[in-house]
């Protein structure tokens, strides 16, 4: 989206907005209302919230003639922007049978018409362009959430429902023994100042020290994770962080979120399927990733080790000429677009971090406490939205996203 200079901003807007509706084309209105747990938002709420984002931060801010579609939507569809006013509580989004899906689709059209008119008149203004690009990247983030959330909703329904058979974690060919390549010891530049779109939490570019380490050439697979389970790992307290041990016992976790009890199949957006042994394990928490690493005598990479290793490749895994990956030591794979990768790094501000001005400063910065950084994007992240510096973050017990991991080791 933001990487395609051939598209006008108005065309980028139309492309992203239409994709969101297209993702819902196989859903029935009843599907779009359900909230299966507090982390999950109903599809209908996602459709409205991303529209509210453009209404609130673009139209209301920059278009004096804009008339709000419905005064109550500020309360219903504000997610977490306290400086923008009060909001409906997150765990009760599934109680909103009204406005209906048809009302929300009409709301989207109303805002789209106003946005197109504004872009036609003033699309060249930098302030408008910056806010629209942020709104489109925000909508792409919600496209991903929409898919992971409806996956959880369908999983909770004993009547097997499918959405799109094409959306599952990509598998490699038989990957062979887990191997490592030497990482880049020394002081490295982390983050971005490239001038292209990025979220505020990717800045400023700054120096970080990497110690001697090796990083895994691929993600940990389902077969390897099954071996971990069958070795009794979920009953061995020595492998677990204290919080992790408490969580797996309190919640009776003994396998990844969507795996069947016999460890033979998993729920996907294409329905129940046999587990592909070569695919990366997915839907595991930070605690499970950390315990697996300890079981093998390894650890998770830091987000800085990950970024330096990944920055030498494009999103298809091809080595970049300018990349710093050492060609003599080999090529690490699966950095982008398979599963979000847990790192050992707490989600924290970079030195000199300055949040966006005003209400939008609440977008990322206020979450920099008690969460872990994940990197790389998943199979349901927009491909043109993925970059080496992109940081997302989840609580260590989160599992409903496509979350997996690779290993790292100290020394060479
Ligand atoms: Fe949002």
Short mmCIF file of C-alpha atoms and ligand atoms in Angstrom, two decimals:
data_model
loop_
_atom_site.label_atom_id
_atom_site.label_comp_id
_atom_site.label_asym_id
_atom_site.label_seq_id
_atom_site.Cartn_x
_atom_site.Cartn_y
_atom_site.Cartn_z
CA UNK A 1 0.00 0.00 0.00
CA UNK A 2 2.31 2.72 1.27
CA UNK A 3 5.18 1.18 -0.70
CA UNK A 4 3.51 1.54 -4.08
CA UNK A 5 4.37 5.00 -5.44
CA UNK A 6 2.38 4.31 -8.61
CA UNK A 7 -0.92 4.60 -6.72
CA UNK A 8 -2.39 7.96 -5.78
CA UNK A 9 -3.35 8.40 -2.17
CA UNK A 10 -7.02 8.23 -3.16
CA UNK A 11 -6.39 4.89 -4.91
CA UNK A 12 -4.46 3.57 -1.91
CA UNK A 13 -7.39 4.57 0.26
CA UNK A 14 -9.91 2.76 -1.97
CA UNK A 15 -7.71 -0.36 -2.20
CA UNK A 16 -7.30 -0.79 1.53
CA UNK A 17 -10.90 0.07 2.40
CA UNK A 18 -12.31 -2.36 -0.19
CA UNK A 19 -10.04 -5.17 0.99
CA UNK A 20 -11.46 -4.87 4.49
CA UNK A 21 -14.99 -5.46 3.20
CA UNK A 22 -13.81 -8.21 0.86
CA UNK A 23 -12.32 -10.09 3.82
CA UNK A 24 -15.85 -10.31 5.22
CA UNK A 25 -17.57 -11.48 2.05
CA UNK A 26 -18.14 -15.04 3.26
CA UNK A 27 -19.43 -13.98 6.69
CA UNK A 28 -23.09 -13.83 7.68
CA UNK A 29 -24.31 -10.85 9.73
CA UNK A 30 -24.62 -13.10 12.81
CA UNK A 31 -20.90 -13.98 12.58
CA UNK A 32 -19.93 -10.32 12.79
CA UNK A 33 -21.48 -9.68 16.21
CA UNK A 34 -19.79 -12.35 18.34
CA UNK A 35 -17.01 -11.56 20.84
CA UNK A 36 -15.57 -14.88 22.02
CA UNK A 37 -13.17 -13.43 24.64
CA UNK A 38 -12.09 -9.93 25.78
CA UNK A 39 -9.09 -9.82 23.39
CA UNK A 40 -11.34 -10.56 20.41
CA UNK A 41 -13.44 -7.80 18.88
CA UNK A 42 -16.49 -8.53 16.74
CA UNK A 43 -15.98 -8.14 13.00
CA UNK A 44 -18.68 -5.48 12.96
CA UNK A 45 -16.81 -3.47 15.58
CA UNK A 46 -13.57 -3.62 13.54
CA UNK A 47 -15.42 -2.38 10.45
CA UNK A 48 -16.82 0.56 12.41
CA UNK A 49 -13.73 1.39 14.48
CA UNK A 50 -11.36 1.80 11.52
CA UNK A 51 -13.98 4.08 9.93
CA UNK A 52 -14.27 6.07 13.15
CA UNK A 53 -10.48 6.49 13.03
CA UNK A 54 -10.72 8.35 9.69
CA UNK A 55 -13.75 10.31 10.88
CA UNK A 56 -12.13 11.33 14.16
CA UNK A 57 -8.53 11.97 13.15
CA UNK A 58 -8.92 13.15 9.55
CA UNK A 59 -12.39 14.46 8.78
CA UNK A 60 -13.19 16.06 12.14
CA UNK A 61 -9.66 17.43 12.42
CA UNK A 62 -9.15 18.80 8.93
CA UNK A 63 -12.53 19.22 7.22
CA UNK A 64 -14.51 22.08 8.78
CA UNK A 65 -17.61 21.29 6.78
CA UNK A 66 -17.79 17.62 7.80
CA UNK A 67 -20.94 16.56 9.64
CA UNK A 68 -20.57 13.56 11.91
CA UNK A 69 -22.58 10.50 10.82
CA UNK A 70 -23.86 9.62 14.30
CA UNK A 71 -22.88 11.35 17.54
CA UNK A 72 -23.06 8.08 19.52
CA UNK A 73 -20.38 6.40 17.41
CA UNK A 74 -17.65 8.36 19.21
CA UNK A 75 -18.54 6.41 22.35
CA UNK A 76 -19.15 3.04 20.70
CA UNK A 77 -16.15 2.87 18.38
CA UNK A 78 -13.35 4.66 20.20
CA UNK A 79 -10.95 1.87 21.15
CA UNK A 80 -8.60 3.25 23.80
CA UNK A 81 -8.05 6.97 23.16
CA UNK A 82 -8.93 8.42 26.56
CA UNK A 83 -8.07 11.94 25.51
CA UNK A 84 -10.76 11.63 22.81
CA UNK A 85 -13.50 10.97 25.38
CA UNK A 86 -15.26 8.12 27.12
CA UNK A 87 -15.73 4.77 25.41
CA UNK A 88 -17.70 1.55 25.57
CA UNK A 89 -15.76 -1.09 27.54
CA UNK A 90 -13.77 -3.51 25.43
CA UNK A 91 -14.98 -6.84 26.89
CA UNK A 92 -18.60 -5.85 26.11
CA UNK A 93 -18.23 -5.05 22.43
CA UNK A 94 -20.06 -8.28 21.65
CA UNK A 95 -23.21 -6.97 23.34
CA UNK A 96 -23.73 -4.37 20.62
CA UNK A 97 -26.43 -5.92 18.47
CA UNK A 98 -27.13 -2.38 17.27
CA UNK A 99 -26.05 -0.57 15.19
CA UNK A 100 -26.61 -3.38 12.71
CA UNK A 101 -24.05 -4.58 10.18
CA UNK A 102 -26.05 -2.75 7.50
CA UNK A 103 -25.80 0.45 9.55
CA UNK A 104 -22.03 0.01 9.82
CA UNK A 105 -21.63 -0.61 6.10
CA UNK A 106 -23.63 2.58 5.45
CA UNK A 107 -21.36 4.42 7.92
CA UNK A 108 -18.32 3.22 5.99
CA UNK A 109 -19.80 4.52 2.72
CA UNK A 110 -20.63 7.89 4.24
CA UNK A 111 -17.09 8.35 5.56
CA UNK A 112 -15.57 7.03 2.32
CA UNK A 113 -17.51 9.63 0.29
CA UNK A 114 -16.30 12.42 2.56
CA UNK A 115 -12.71 11.11 2.48
CA UNK A 116 -12.68 10.86 -1.31
CA UNK A 117 -13.97 14.42 -1.64
CA UNK A 118 -11.33 15.67 0.80
CA UNK A 119 -8.53 13.78 -0.95
CA UNK A 120 -9.63 15.12 -4.31
CA UNK A 121 -9.51 18.71 -3.06
CA UNK A 122 -6.51 18.60 -0.74
CA UNK A 123 -4.71 15.29 -1.21
CA UNK A 124 -1.36 17.05 -1.70
CA UNK A 125 -1.31 18.58 1.77
CA UNK A 126 1.37 16.85 3.87
CA UNK A 127 -0.64 16.87 7.13
CA UNK A 128 -3.63 15.25 5.43
CA UNK A 129 -1.46 12.75 3.56
CA UNK A 130 0.37 11.70 6.73
CA UNK A 131 -2.87 11.15 8.64
CA UNK A 132 -4.44 9.19 5.79
CA UNK A 133 -1.39 6.92 5.47
CA UNK A 134 -1.47 6.32 9.23
CA UNK A 135 -5.20 5.56 8.99
CA UNK A 136 -4.57 3.06 6.18
CA UNK A 137 -1.80 1.31 8.11
CA UNK A 138 -4.13 1.25 11.11
CA UNK A 139 -6.84 -0.33 8.97
CA UNK A 140 -4.35 -2.96 7.75
CA UNK A 141 -3.59 -3.81 11.37
CA UNK A 142 -7.28 -4.30 11.95
CA UNK A 143 -7.60 -6.46 8.82
CA UNK A 144 -5.19 -8.83 10.52
CA UNK A 145 -7.07 -8.63 13.82
CA UNK A 146 -10.36 -9.20 12.02
CA UNK A 147 -9.03 -12.51 10.66
CA UNK A 148 -7.44 -13.73 13.87
CA UNK A 149 -10.52 -12.71 15.84
CA UNK A 150 -13.01 -14.47 13.57
CA UNK A 151 -10.77 -17.56 13.70
CA UNK A 152 -11.23 -17.63 17.48
CA UNK A 153 -14.97 -16.98 17.14
CA UNK A 154 -15.39 -19.91 14.72
CA UNK A 155 -13.20 -22.18 16.87
CA UNK A 156 -15.60 -21.61 19.77
CA UNK A 157 -18.53 -22.82 17.66
CA UNK A 158 -19.01 -26.61 17.72
CA UNK A 159 -20.47 -26.39 14.20
CA UNK A 160 -17.33 -26.22 12.08
CA UNK A 161 -17.36 -23.03 10.05
CA UNK A 162 -14.70 -21.96 7.57
CA UNK A 163 -13.78 -18.62 6.16
CA UNK A 164 -11.01 -18.92 3.65
CA UNK A 165 -9.11 -22.12 2.90
CA UNK A 166 -6.05 -20.17 1.75
CA UNK A 167 -5.24 -18.58 5.08
CA UNK A 168 -2.94 -20.76 7.16
CA UNK A 169 0.67 -20.79 8.25
CA UNK A 170 2.90 -21.58 5.25
CA UNK A 171 4.94 -24.80 5.49
CA UNK A 172 8.50 -25.35 4.29
CA UNK A 173 9.89 -28.45 2.67
CA UNK A 174 11.26 -30.96 5.19
CA UNK A 175 13.48 -28.55 7.13
CA UNK A 176 16.12 -30.92 8.54
CA UNK A 177 18.05 -30.49 11.77
CA UNK A 178 17.62 -27.11 13.48
CA UNK A 179 20.65 -25.02 12.66
CA UNK A 180 22.12 -21.63 13.50
CA UNK A 181 24.30 -19.04 11.83
CA UNK A 182 26.58 -16.55 13.50
CA UNK A 183 24.94 -13.24 14.27
CA UNK A 184 26.67 -9.89 14.02
CA UNK A 185 28.50 -9.02 17.19
CA UNK A 186 29.08 -5.31 17.77
CA UNK A 187 27.25 -2.02 17.72
CA UNK A 188 24.41 -1.79 15.20
CA UNK A 189 21.84 0.74 14.11
CA UNK A 190 18.31 -0.35 15.13
CA UNK A 191 15.00 1.18 14.11
CA UNK A 192 14.28 3.34 11.12
CA UNK A 193 14.72 6.86 9.82
CA UNK A 194 14.17 5.90 6.20
CA UNK A 195 11.53 8.55 5.56
CA UNK A 196 8.95 5.95 4.47
CA UNK A 197 5.97 5.16 6.64
CA UNK A 198 6.67 3.71 10.06
CA UNK A 199 4.92 3.73 13.41
CA UNK A 200 6.33 5.97 16.11
CA UNK A 201 7.55 2.98 18.14
CA UNK A 202 10.09 2.10 15.38
CA UNK A 203 11.91 5.37 15.98
CA UNK A 204 14.37 6.90 16.58
CA UNK A 205 17.09 4.92 14.86
CA UNK A 206 19.70 4.32 17.51
CA UNK A 207 22.68 2.18 18.43
CA UNK A 208 22.42 -1.18 20.18
CA UNK A 209 25.13 -3.59 21.28
CA UNK A 210 24.87 -7.19 20.13
CA UNK A 211 26.94 -9.76 21.97
CA UNK A 212 28.34 -12.90 20.37
CA UNK A 213 25.38 -15.01 19.37
CA UNK A 214 23.97 -17.42 16.85
CA UNK A 215 20.45 -17.16 15.46
CA UNK A 216 18.21 -19.94 14.15
CA UNK A 217 18.01 -20.31 10.39
CA UNK A 218 14.28 -21.00 10.55
CA UNK A 219 11.22 -21.11 12.76
CA UNK A 220 10.50 -23.98 15.14
CA UNK A 221 8.12 -26.45 13.50
CA UNK A 222 4.98 -28.26 14.61
CA UNK A 223 6.90 -31.58 14.66
CA UNK A 224 9.55 -30.14 16.97
CA UNK A 225 6.91 -28.64 19.24
CA UNK A 226 5.01 -31.93 19.38
CA UNK A 227 8.22 -33.62 20.54
CA UNK A 228 8.49 -31.02 23.31
CA UNK A 229 4.94 -31.85 24.45
CA UNK A 230 5.50 -35.59 24.25
CA UNK A 231 8.65 -35.24 26.33
CA UNK A 232 6.44 -34.10 29.22
CA UNK A 233 7.45 -30.45 29.06
CA UNK A 234 4.09 -29.15 30.25
CA UNK A 235 4.59 -31.13 33.51
CA UNK A 236 8.20 -30.08 34.14
CA UNK A 237 8.31 -26.91 36.26
CA UNK A 238 12.07 -26.56 35.66
CA UNK A 239 11.39 -25.45 32.09
CA UNK A 240 9.00 -22.64 32.92
CA UNK A 241 9.17 -19.06 34.07
CA UNK A 242 7.24 -18.68 37.30
CA UNK A 243 4.42 -16.71 35.63
CA UNK A 244 4.33 -19.21 32.78
CA UNK A 245 4.06 -22.18 35.12
CA UNK A 246 1.16 -20.45 36.91
CA UNK A 247 -0.62 -19.68 33.63
CA UNK A 248 -0.36 -23.16 32.10
CA UNK A 249 -1.65 -24.72 35.32
CA UNK A 250 -4.44 -22.24 35.97
CA UNK A 251 -5.66 -22.55 32.37
CA UNK A 252 -4.85 -26.24 31.92
CA UNK A 253 -2.73 -25.55 28.84
CA UNK A 254 -0.93 -28.59 27.45
CA UNK A 255 -0.63 -27.74 23.73
CA UNK A 256 -0.93 -24.79 21.27
CA UNK A 257 -4.26 -23.00 21.25
CA UNK A 258 -5.91 -24.61 18.23
CA UNK A 259 -4.42 -28.14 18.44
CA UNK A 260 -6.67 -31.14 19.03
CA UNK A 261 -6.20 -33.16 22.20
CA UNK A 262 -4.55 -36.01 20.26
CA UNK A 263 -2.02 -33.52 18.80
CA UNK A 264 -3.01 -34.67 15.32
CA UNK A 265 -5.05 -31.79 13.92
CA UNK A 266 -5.55 -28.07 14.34
CA UNK A 267 -8.31 -25.58 13.68
CA UNK A 268 -7.57 -23.20 10.80
CA UNK A 269 -9.53 -20.56 8.93
CA UNK A 270 -10.09 -23.34 6.41
CA UNK A 271 -11.54 -25.65 9.10
CA UNK A 272 -10.07 -28.58 11.04
CA UNK A 273 -6.92 -29.88 9.32
CA UNK A 274 -4.21 -32.42 9.93
CA UNK A 275 -1.18 -30.72 11.49
CA UNK A 276 1.55 -30.09 8.93
CA UNK A 277 4.74 -31.21 10.64
CA UNK A 278 6.94 -28.86 8.62
CA UNK A 279 4.88 -25.72 9.21
CA UNK A 280 6.00 -23.33 11.93
CA UNK A 281 4.29 -23.91 15.25
CA UNK A 282 1.80 -21.14 15.84
CA UNK A 283 -0.62 -19.86 18.48
CA UNK A 284 1.81 -20.35 21.36
CA UNK A 285 2.40 -17.87 24.17
CA UNK A 286 5.70 -16.24 25.08
CA UNK A 287 5.84 -18.58 28.07
CA UNK A 288 5.60 -21.65 25.83
CA UNK A 289 8.20 -20.29 23.39
CA UNK A 290 10.55 -19.53 26.28
CA UNK A 291 10.05 -23.00 27.83
CA UNK A 292 10.72 -24.69 24.49
CA UNK A 293 13.94 -22.71 24.11
CA UNK A 294 15.05 -23.77 27.61
CA UNK A 295 14.19 -27.39 26.80
CA UNK A 296 16.67 -27.26 23.91
CA UNK A 297 19.35 -25.37 25.87
CA UNK A 298 18.80 -22.28 23.72
CA UNK A 299 16.99 -18.97 24.24
CA UNK A 300 14.79 -16.60 22.25
CA UNK A 301 16.57 -13.91 20.21
CA UNK A 302 16.44 -10.31 21.37
CA UNK A 303 14.48 -8.01 19.08
CA UNK A 304 17.78 -6.36 18.11
CA UNK A 305 19.42 -9.66 17.10
CA UNK A 306 16.27 -10.42 15.11
CA UNK A 307 16.20 -7.05 13.33
CA UNK A 308 19.84 -7.15 12.30
CA UNK A 309 19.44 -10.67 10.95
CA UNK A 310 16.22 -9.83 9.13
CA UNK A 311 17.36 -6.49 7.75
CA UNK A 312 19.61 -8.23 5.26
CA UNK A 313 16.63 -9.68 3.41
CA UNK A 314 13.59 -8.55 1.53
CA UNK A 315 10.14 -9.77 2.53
CA UNK A 316 10.48 -12.82 0.28
CA UNK A 317 13.64 -13.92 2.09
CA UNK A 318 16.04 -12.88 -0.70
CA UNK A 319 19.32 -11.40 0.42
CA UNK A 320 19.58 -7.67 -0.19
CA UNK A 321 22.81 -6.34 -1.63
CA UNK A 322 22.88 -3.71 1.08
CA UNK A 323 21.97 -6.21 3.74
CA UNK A 324 24.34 -7.00 6.54
CA UNK A 325 23.65 -10.72 6.67
CA UNK A 326 26.97 -12.47 6.29
CA UNK A 327 26.89 -14.29 2.94
CA UNK A 328 29.70 -16.60 4.02
CA UNK A 329 27.78 -17.94 7.00
CA UNK A 330 24.52 -18.62 5.26
CA UNK A 331 21.01 -17.38 4.93
CA UNK A 332 18.42 -17.45 7.65
CA UNK A 333 14.85 -17.84 6.55
CA UNK A 334 11.21 -17.29 7.42
CA UNK A 335 11.69 -13.84 8.89
CA UNK A 336 8.66 -12.27 7.25
CA UNK A 337 5.03 -13.18 6.92
CA UNK A 338 4.87 -16.65 8.50
CA UNK A 339 4.22 -16.07 12.20
CA UNK A 340 4.93 -13.16 14.50
CA UNK A 341 8.09 -14.19 16.35
CA UNK A 342 8.35 -13.84 20.10
CA UNK A 343 11.59 -12.17 21.17
CA UNK A 344 13.14 -12.01 24.62
CA UNK A 345 12.82 -8.21 24.57
CA UNK A 346 10.31 -6.36 26.70
CA UNK A 347 8.32 -3.86 24.63
CA UNK A 348 9.97 -0.59 25.62
CA UNK A 349 10.65 2.84 24.10
CA UNK A 350 13.82 3.30 22.10
CA UNK A 351 16.22 5.92 23.53
CA UNK A 352 14.82 9.31 22.57
CA UNK A 353 11.35 7.96 21.70
CA UNK A 354 8.76 10.68 21.18
CA UNK A 355 5.12 9.62 20.69
CA UNK A 356 2.97 11.26 18.02
CA UNK A 357 1.43 14.60 18.94
CA UNK A 358 -1.93 14.82 20.67
CA UNK A 359 -4.46 12.01 20.98
CA UNK A 360 -2.60 9.85 18.46
CA UNK A 361 0.26 9.73 20.96
CA UNK A 362 -1.84 7.06 22.68
CA UNK A 363 -1.45 4.74 19.63
CA UNK A 364 1.65 2.86 20.81
CA UNK A 365 3.59 4.52 23.62
CA UNK A 366 1.20 3.94 26.50
CA UNK A 367 1.44 0.17 26.04
CA UNK A 368 5.15 0.02 26.77
CA UNK A 369 4.80 -1.92 30.01
CA UNK A 370 4.48 -5.64 30.78
CA UNK A 371 4.34 -6.73 27.12
CA UNK A 372 6.86 -8.50 24.89
CA UNK A 373 7.99 -7.39 21.44
CA UNK A 374 7.16 -9.62 18.48
CA UNK A 375 8.68 -9.26 15.02
CA UNK A 376 8.22 -10.25 11.41
CA UNK A 377 4.48 -10.25 10.71
CA UNK A 378 2.30 -13.28 10.12
CA UNK A 379 0.55 -15.02 7.25
CA UNK A 380 -2.41 -12.67 7.77
CA UNK A 381 -0.37 -9.46 7.94
CA UNK A 382 -0.52 -7.38 4.75
CA UNK A 383 2.71 -8.17 2.89
CA UNK A 384 3.35 -4.53 2.04
CA UNK A 385 2.94 -3.67 5.69
CA UNK A 386 5.88 -5.82 6.82
CA UNK A 387 9.39 -4.46 7.33
CA UNK A 388 12.43 -5.37 9.42
CA UNK A 389 11.90 -2.49 11.85
CA UNK A 390 8.18 -3.22 12.45
CA UNK A 391 7.43 -3.93 16.11
CA UNK A 392 4.25 -5.36 17.50
CA UNK A 393 3.63 -6.36 21.10
CA UNK A 394 1.52 -8.74 23.13
CA UNK A 395 1.12 -9.80 26.72
CA UNK A 396 3.18 -12.95 27.37
CA UNK A 397 0.06 -15.12 27.74
CA UNK A 398 -1.44 -14.10 24.37
CA UNK A 399 -1.99 -16.96 21.92
CA UNK A 400 -4.80 -16.00 19.57
CA UNK A 401 -2.53 -14.27 17.04
CA UNK A 402 -0.31 -16.29 14.68
CA UNK A 403 2.56 -16.34 17.20
CA UNK A 404 5.61 -18.60 16.88
CA UNK A 405 9.36 -18.31 17.40
CA UNK A 406 12.92 -19.10 16.37
CA UNK A 407 15.83 -19.89 18.67
CA UNK A 408 19.12 -18.18 19.43
CA UNK A 409 22.23 -19.13 21.41
CA UNK A 410 25.00 -17.20 23.08
CA UNK A 411 28.51 -17.33 21.64
CA UNK A 412 29.67 -18.39 18.19
FE1 LIG B 1 -7.45 0.54 16.30
#
